[in-house]
Amino acid sequence: MRTVTSAGDAIKGLYSTIAGGPTVGFEGRYSPFNQVPAKAIDNNLSTKYLNFGTTSTMNALVSNPGKNSGFYITPNVGVSLVNGVRFATGEDFPERDPLTMTFEGTNSTNLNASSVWTLLYNGSTGLDSIIPPARSSYGNIATFTNNVYYKSYRLLVLTQRGIQDSVQYAECQIMEFY
């Protein structure tokens, strides 16, 4: 097993985007300034990526504001085979934990509206959906079958644990199992 992503990879935050469709909204819907997408792959459990998704507002308590939010990333390792993803929880607010996701790959060079994304996984993030895991801790690895190498990947959160103003996670490891 190896982690395909690392700090310094090109990553963009997303919102209002559905699996298989074009990237609709990118950047600008996370806050504060130190909780940006790059924090999801910095190998530091004390930082986090926070995305307001469709709400775009702090303290707007709604159901599933993080739906269809996430990121796309182009790993510096180059074209890679991915068949696993593992999340770590943020340090506060269990209601913000991502519970289900989609994961896609592409070899396109334009990752915004004109990209064609191939669905690789649709399911659990590996975080327990009944009992919130400890804060700043890893969940189980969500594994899936894939035998195609891709240049870039897109992860979208579909549901989260509870009612809050955003979705958050400390880390998201994108992995290859040998």
Coordinates of N, CA and C in Angstrom, one line a residue:
M1 N 0.8 -1.2 0.0 CA 0.0 0.0 0.0 C 0.9 1.2 0.0
R2 N 0.5 2.3 -0.8 CA 1.2 3.5 -0.7 C 0.1 4.6 -0.9
T3 N 0.4 5.8 -0.3 CA -0.4 7.0 -0.5 C 0.0 7.7 -1.8
V4 N -0.9 7.9 -2.7 CA -0.6 8.5 -4.0 C -0.5 10.0 -3.8
T5 N -1.2 10.6 -2.9 CA -1.2 12.1 -2.8 C -0.3 12.5 -1.7
S6 N 0.2 13.8 -1.8 CA 1.1 14.3 -0.8 C 1.0 15.8 -0.8
A7 N 1.5 16.4 0.3 CA 1.5 17.9 0.4 C 2.2 18.4 -0.8
G8 N 1.6 19.5 -1.4 CA 2.2 20.1 -2.6 C 1.5 19.7 -3.9
D9 N 0.7 18.7 -3.8 CA -0.1 18.3 -5.0 C -1.0 19.4 -5.4
A10 N -1.3 19.6 -6.7 CA -2.3 20.6 -7.2 C -3.7 20.1 -6.8
I11 N -4.4 20.9 -5.9 CA -5.7 20.5 -5.4 C -6.6 21.8 -5.5
K12 N -7.9 21.6 -5.8 CA -8.9 22.6 -5.9 C -10.1 22.2 -5.1
G13 N -10.7 23.1 -4.3 CA -11.9 22.8 -3.6 C -13.1 22.9 -4.5
L14 N -14.1 22.1 -4.3 CA -15.3 22.0 -5.1 C -16.6 22.2 -4.3
Y15 N -17.7 22.6 -5.0 CA -19.0 22.6 -4.4 C -20.0 22.5 -5.6
S16 N -21.2 22.1 -5.3 CA -22.3 22.1 -6.3 C -21.9 21.3 -7.5
T17 N -21.2 20.2 -7.3 CA -20.8 19.3 -8.4 C -21.3 17.9 -8.2
I18 N -21.8 17.3 -9.2 CA -22.3 15.9 -9.1 C -21.4 14.9 -9.8
A19 N -21.3 13.7 -9.3 CA -20.5 12.7 -10.0 C -20.9 12.5 -11.4
G20 N -20.0 12.4 -12.3 CA -20.2 12.2 -13.7 C -20.5 13.5 -14.5
G21 N -20.7 14.6 -13.8 CA -21.0 15.9 -14.4 C -19.8 16.8 -14.4
P22 N -20.0 17.9 -15.0 CA -18.9 18.9 -15.0 C -18.6 19.5 -13.6
T23 N -17.5 20.0 -13.4 CA -17.2 20.7 -12.2 C -17.9 22.1 -12.3
V24 N -18.9 22.3 -11.3 CA -19.7 23.5 -11.4 C -19.1 24.6 -10.6
G25 N -18.8 24.4 -9.4 CA -18.2 25.5 -8.5 C -16.9 25.0 -8.0
F26 N -15.9 25.9 -8.0 CA -14.6 25.6 -7.4 C -14.1 26.8 -6.7
E27 N -13.3 26.4 -5.7 CA -12.7 27.4 -4.8 C -13.7 28.3 -4.1
G28 N -13.3 29.1 -3.2 CA -14.1 30.1 -2.6 C -15.2 29.8 -1.6
R29 N -15.5 28.5 -1.3 CA -16.6 28.2 -0.4 C -16.1 27.5 0.8
Y30 N -14.9 27.8 1.3 CA -14.4 27.3 2.5 C -13.8 28.4 3.4
S31 N -13.8 28.2 4.7 CA -13.4 29.3 5.5 C -13.0 28.6 6.9
P32 N -12.3 29.2 7.7 CA -11.4 30.4 7.4 C -10.3 30.1 6.5
F33 N -9.5 31.1 6.2 CA -8.4 31.0 5.2 C -7.4 29.9 5.5
N34 N -7.3 29.4 6.7 CA -6.4 28.3 7.0 C -7.0 26.9 6.9
Q35 N -8.2 26.8 6.4 CA -8.8 25.5 6.3 C -9.1 25.2 4.8
V36 N -8.1 25.4 4.0 CA -8.2 25.3 2.5 C -8.0 23.8 2.1
P37 N -8.4 23.5 0.9 CA -8.3 22.1 0.4 C -6.9 21.4 0.6
A38 N -5.8 22.2 0.5 CA -4.5 21.6 0.7 C -4.3 21.0 2.1
K39 N -5.1 21.4 3.1 CA -5.0 20.9 4.4 C -5.5 19.4 4.5
A40 N -6.3 19.0 3.5 CA -6.8 17.6 3.4 C -5.7 16.6 3.1
I41 N -4.5 17.1 2.6 CA -3.4 16.2 2.2 C -2.1 16.6 2.8
D42 N -2.1 17.3 3.9 CA -0.8 17.8 4.4 C -0.2 16.9 5.5
N43 N -0.8 15.7 5.7 CA -0.3 14.7 6.7 C -0.2 15.3 8.1
N44 N -1.2 16.1 8.4 CA -1.2 16.7 9.7 C -2.6 16.6 10.3
L45 N -2.8 15.8 11.3 CA -4.2 15.6 11.9 C -4.7 16.8 12.7
S46 N -3.9 17.8 12.9 CA -4.3 19.0 13.6 C -4.8 20.1 12.7
T47 N -4.7 19.9 11.4 CA -5.3 20.9 10.4 C -6.5 20.2 9.8
K48 N -7.3 21.0 9.0 CA -8.4 20.4 8.3 C -8.8 21.2 7.1
Y49 N -9.6 20.5 6.3 CA -10.2 21.2 5.1 C -11.7 21.3 5.5
L50 N -12.2 22.5 5.4 CA -13.6 22.8 5.7 C -14.3 23.4 4.5
N51 N -15.5 22.9 4.1 CA -16.2 23.4 2.9 C -17.6 23.6 3.3
F52 N -18.1 24.9 3.1 CA -19.5 25.2 3.3 C -20.4 24.7 2.3
G53 N -19.9 24.2 1.2 CA -20.8 23.7 0.1 C -21.8 24.6 -0.4
T54 N -23.1 24.2 -0.3 CA -24.1 25.0 -0.9 C -24.5 26.2 0.0
T55 N -24.1 26.2 1.3 CA -24.6 27.3 2.2 C -23.7 28.5 2.0
S56 N -22.4 28.4 1.8 CA -21.4 29.4 1.7 C -21.4 30.4 2.8
T57 N -22.0 30.0 4.0 CA -22.1 30.9 5.1 C -21.8 30.2 6.4
M58 N -21.0 30.8 7.3 CA -20.8 30.3 8.6 C -22.1 30.3 9.4
N59 N -22.3 29.4 10.3 CA -23.4 29.3 11.2 C -24.8 29.2 10.6
A60 N -24.9 28.8 9.4 CA -26.2 28.5 8.7 C -26.4 27.0 8.9
L61 N -27.1 26.6 10.0 CA -27.3 25.2 10.3 C -28.3 24.6 9.4
V62 N -27.9 23.8 8.5 CA -28.8 23.1 7.6 C -28.4 21.6 7.4
S63 N -29.3 20.9 6.9 CA -29.0 19.5 6.6 C -28.1 19.3 5.4
N64 N -27.0 18.6 5.6 CA -26.1 18.3 4.5 C -25.5 19.4 3.7
P65 N -25.0 20.5 4.3 CA -24.5 21.6 3.5 C -23.3 21.2 2.6
G66 N -22.6 20.1 3.0 CA -21.4 19.7 2.3 C -21.7 18.8 1.1
K67 N -23.0 18.5 0.9 CA -23.3 17.6 -0.2 C -22.8 18.2 -1.6
N68 N -22.2 17.3 -2.3 CA -21.6 17.6 -3.6 C -20.4 18.6 -3.5
S69 N -19.7 18.6 -2.4 CA -18.5 19.4 -2.2 C -17.3 18.4 -2.1
G70 N -16.2 18.9 -2.2 CA -14.9 18.1 -2.1 C -13.8 18.7 -2.8
F71 N -13.1 18.0 -3.6 CA -11.9 18.5 -4.3 C -11.6 17.7 -5.5
Y72 N -10.8 18.3 -6.4 CA -10.1 17.4 -7.4 C -8.6 17.7 -7.2
I73 N -7.8 16.6 -7.5 CA -6.4 16.7 -7.3 C -5.6 16.0 -8.4
T74 N -4.4 16.5 -8.7 CA -3.5 15.9 -9.6 C -2.2 15.6 -8.8
P75 N -2.1 14.3 -8.5 CA -0.9 13.9 -7.7 C 0.4 14.2 -8.4
N76 N 1.4 14.6 -7.7 CA 2.8 14.9 -8.3 C 3.4 13.6 -8.7
V77 N 3.0 12.4 -8.2 CA 3.6 11.1 -8.6 C 3.3 10.8 -10.1
G78 N 2.3 11.5 -10.7 CA 2.0 11.3 -12.1 C 0.8 10.3 -12.2
V79 N 0.7 9.7 -13.3 CA -0.4 8.8 -13.6 C -0.3 7.6 -12.6
S80 N -1.5 7.3 -11.9 CA -1.4 6.3 -10.8 C -2.7 5.5 -10.8
L81 N -2.6 4.4 -10.2 CA -3.7 3.4 -10.0 C -4.2 3.6 -8.5
V82 N -5.4 4.0 -8.4 CA -6.0 4.2 -7.0 C -7.1 3.2 -6.8
N83 N -7.1 2.6 -5.6 CA -8.2 1.7 -5.3 C -8.5 1.7 -3.8
G84 N -8.2 2.9 -3.1 CA -8.6 3.1 -1.7 C -8.6 4.5 -1.3
V85 N -9.4 4.9 -0.3 CA -9.5 6.2 0.2 C -9.7 6.1 1.7
R86 N -9.0 6.9 2.5 CA -9.2 6.9 4.0 C -9.2 8.3 4.5
F87 N -10.3 8.6 5.3 CA -10.5 9.9 5.9 C -10.1 9.9 7.3
A88 N -9.7 11.1 7.8 CA -9.5 11.3 9.2 C -10.4 12.5 9.6
T89 N -11.0 12.4 10.8 CA -12.0 13.4 11.2 C -11.3 14.7 11.6
G90 N -12.1 15.7 11.5 CA -11.6 17.0 12.0 C -11.6 17.1 13.5
E91 N -11.0 18.1 14.1 CA -10.8 18.1 15.6 C -12.1 18.5 16.3
D92 N -13.1 18.9 15.7 CA -14.3 19.3 16.4 C -15.6 19.0 15.6
F93 N -16.7 19.2 16.1 CA -18.0 19.0 15.4 C -18.2 17.7 14.6
P94 N -18.5 16.6 15.3 CA -18.7 15.3 14.6 C -19.8 15.4 13.5
E95 N -20.7 16.4 13.7 CA -21.8 16.5 12.7 C -21.3 16.8 11.3
R96 N -20.0 17.3 11.2 CA -19.4 17.7 10.0 C -18.7 16.5 9.3
D97 N -18.6 15.4 9.9 CA -17.9 14.2 9.3 C -18.6 13.8 8.0
P98 N -17.8 13.6 7.0 CA -18.3 13.0 5.7 C -18.6 11.5 5.9
L99 N -19.8 11.1 5.5 CA -20.2 9.7 5.7 C -20.2 8.9 4.3
T100 N -20.7 9.5 3.3 CA -20.7 8.8 2.0 C -20.0 9.8 0.9
M101 N -19.5 9.1 -0.1 CA -18.8 9.9 -1.1 C -18.8 9.2 -2.5
T102 N -18.4 10.0 -3.5 CA -18.1 9.4 -4.8 C -16.6 9.7 -5.0
F103 N -16.0 8.9 -5.8 CA -14.6 9.0 -6.2 C -14.4 8.7 -7.7
E104 N -13.8 9.7 -8.4 CA -13.7 9.5 -9.9 C -12.3 9.8 -10.3
G105 N -12.0 9.3 -11.5 CA -10.7 9.6 -12.1 C -10.9 10.1 -13.5
T106 N -9.8 10.8 -14.0 CA -9.8 11.4 -15.4 C -8.4 11.5 -15.9
N107 N -8.2 11.5 -17.2 CA -6.9 11.8 -17.8 C -7.0 13.1 -18.6
S108 N -8.0 13.8 -18.4 CA -8.2 15.1 -19.0 C -7.2 16.1 -18.5
T109 N -6.9 17.1 -19.3 CA -6.0 18.2 -18.8 C -6.8 19.4 -18.3
N110 N -8.0 19.6 -18.7 CA -8.9 20.6 -18.2 C -9.8 20.0 -17.2
L111 N -9.6 20.3 -15.9 CA -10.3 19.6 -14.9 C -11.6 20.4 -14.5
N112 N -11.9 21.4 -15.1 CA -13.2 22.1 -14.8 C -14.3 21.7 -15.7
A113 N -15.1 22.5 -16.3 CA -16.3 22.2 -16.9 C -16.3 21.1 -18.0
S114 N -15.2 21.0 -18.8 CA -15.2 20.1 -19.9 C -14.6 18.7 -19.6
S115 N -14.2 18.4 -18.4 CA -13.6 17.2 -18.1 C -14.6 16.0 -18.2
V116 N -14.1 14.9 -18.5 CA -14.9 13.6 -18.5 C -14.4 12.8 -17.3
W117 N -15.2 12.6 -16.3 CA -14.8 11.9 -15.1 C -15.4 10.5 -15.1
T118 N -14.7 9.5 -14.7 CA -15.1 8.1 -14.6 C -15.3 7.7 -13.2
L119 N -16.6 7.3 -12.8 CA -16.9 6.9 -11.5 C -16.1 5.6 -11.1
L120 N -15.4 5.7 -10.0 CA -14.6 4.5 -9.5 C -15.2 4.0 -8.3
Y121 N -15.9 4.8 -7.5 CA -16.5 4.4 -6.2 C -17.6 5.3 -5.8
N122 N -18.6 4.7 -5.2 CA -19.8 5.4 -4.6 C -20.1 4.6 -3.3
G123 N -19.9 5.2 -2.2 CA -20.2 4.5 -0.9 C -19.7 5.2 0.3
S124 N -19.4 4.4 1.3 CA -19.0 4.9 2.6 C -17.6 5.5 2.6
T125 N -17.4 6.5 3.4 CA -16.0 7.1 3.5 C -15.1 6.3 4.4
G126 N -15.7 5.3 5.1 CA -14.9 4.5 6.1 C -15.1 5.0 7.5
L127 N -15.7 6.2 7.7 CA -16.0 6.6 9.1 C -17.3 6.0 9.5
D128 N -17.3 5.5 10.8 CA -18.4 4.9 11.4 C -19.7 5.8 11.3
S129 N -20.8 5.3 10.7 CA -21.9 6.1 10.5 C -22.8 6.2 11.8
I130 N -22.6 5.3 12.7 CA -23.5 5.3 13.9 C -22.8 6.0 15.1
I131 N -21.6 5.5 15.4 CA -20.8 6.1 16.5 C -19.7 7.0 16.0
P132 N -19.8 8.3 16.3 CA -18.7 9.2 15.8 C -17.3 8.7 16.3
P133 N -16.4 8.6 15.4 CA -15.0 8.3 15.8 C -14.4 9.4 16.7
A134 N -13.3 9.1 17.3 CA -12.6 10.1 18.1 C -12.2 11.2 17.1
R135 N -12.1 12.4 17.6 CA -11.7 13.6 16.8 C -10.2 13.4 16.4
S136 N -9.9 13.9 15.2 CA -8.5 13.8 14.7 C -8.0 12.4 14.6
S137 N -8.9 11.5 14.1 CA -8.4 10.1 14.0 C -8.9 9.5 12.7
Y138 N -8.2 8.5 12.2 CA -8.5 7.9 10.9 C -9.6 6.9 11.1
G139 N -10.4 6.8 10.0 CA -11.5 5.8 9.9 C -10.9 4.6 9.1
N140 N -11.8 3.7 8.7 CA -11.4 2.5 7.9 C -11.1 3.0 6.5
I141 N -10.3 2.2 5.8 CA -10.0 2.4 4.4 C -11.2 1.9 3.6
A142 N -11.7 2.8 2.7 CA -12.8 2.4 1.7 C -12.0 1.9 0.5
T143 N -12.2 0.6 0.2 CA -11.5 0.0 -1.0 C -12.5 -0.3 -2.1
F144 N -11.9 -0.3 -3.3 CA -12.8 -0.6 -4.5 C -11.9 -1.2 -5.6
T145 N -12.5 -1.8 -6.5 CA -11.8 -2.4 -7.6 C -11.6 -1.4 -8.7
N146 N -10.4 -1.3 -9.2 CA -10.0 -0.3 -10.2 C -8.7 -0.9 -10.9
N147 N -8.7 -0.9 -12.2 CA -7.5 -1.4 -12.9 C -7.1 -0.4 -14.0
V148 N -7.5 0.9 -13.9 CA -7.2 1.9 -14.8 C -6.4 3.0 -14.1
Y149 N -5.3 3.4 -14.8 CA -4.5 4.5 -14.3 C -5.0 5.8 -14.7
Y150 N -5.0 6.8 -13.8 CA -5.5 8.1 -14.1 C -4.5 9.2 -13.6
K151 N -4.7 10.3 -14.3 CA -3.8 11.5 -14.0 C -4.3 12.3 -12.8
S152 N -5.7 12.4 -12.7 CA -6.3 13.3 -11.7 C -7.5 12.5 -11.1
Y153 N -7.9 13.0 -9.9 CA -9.0 12.4 -9.2 C -9.9 13.4 -8.6
R154 N -11.2 13.1 -8.5 CA -12.2 14.0 -7.9 C -13.0 13.2 -6.8
L155 N -13.0 13.8 -5.7 CA -13.8 13.3 -4.5 C -14.9 14.2 -4.2
L156 N -16.1 13.7 -4.1 CA -17.3 14.5 -3.7 C -18.0 13.8 -2.5
V157 N -18.2 14.6 -1.5 CA -19.0 14.2 -0.3 C -20.5 14.2 -0.7
L158 N -21.2 13.1 -0.3 CA -22.6 13.0 -0.6 C -23.5 13.3 0.7
T159 N -23.0 12.7 1.8 CA -23.7 13.0 3.0 C -22.8 13.2 4.2
Q160 N -23.3 13.8 5.2 CA -22.5 14.0 6.4 C -23.3 13.6 7.6
R161 N -22.6 13.5 8.8 CA -23.2 12.9 10.0 C -24.4 13.7 10.5
G162 N -24.4 15.0 10.4 CA -25.6 15.7 11.1 C -25.7 17.1 10.5
I163 N -26.6 17.9 11.2 CA -26.9 19.2 10.8 C -25.8 20.2 11.3
Q164 N -25.2 20.9 10.4 CA -24.1 21.8 10.7 C -24.0 22.8 9.6
D165 N -23.0 23.7 9.6 CA -22.8 24.7 8.5 C -21.9 24.3 7.4
S166 N -21.2 23.1 7.6 CA -20.2 22.7 6.6 C -19.8 21.2 6.8
V167 N -19.0 20.7 5.9 CA -18.3 19.4 6.1 C -16.9 19.6 6.3
Q168 N -16.2 18.7 7.0 CA -14.8 18.9 7.3 C -14.1 17.6 7.5
Y169 N -12.8 17.6 7.2 CA -12.0 16.4 7.5 C -10.5 16.8 7.6
A170 N -9.8 16.2 8.5 CA -8.4 16.5 8.8 C -7.5 16.0 7.7
E171 N -7.8 14.8 7.2 CA -7.0 14.2 6.1 C -7.8 13.4 5.2
C172 N -7.4 13.2 4.0 CA -8.0 12.3 3.0 C -6.8 11.7 2.2
Q173 N -6.6 10.4 2.6 CA -5.5 9.7 1.9 C -6.0 8.9 0.7
I174 N -5.5 9.2 -0.5 CA -5.8 8.5 -1.7 C -4.7 7.5 -1.9
M175 N -5.1 6.2 -2.0 CA -4.2 5.1 -1.9 C -4.2 4.1 -3.1
E176 N -3.0 3.4 -3.2 CA -2.9 2.3 -4.1 C -2.5 1.1 -3.3
F177 N -3.3 0.0 -3.5 CA -2.9 -1.3 -2.8 C -2.3 -2.2 -3.9
Y178 N -1.2 -2.8 -3.6 CA -0.5 -3.6 -4.5 C -1.1 -5.0 -4.6

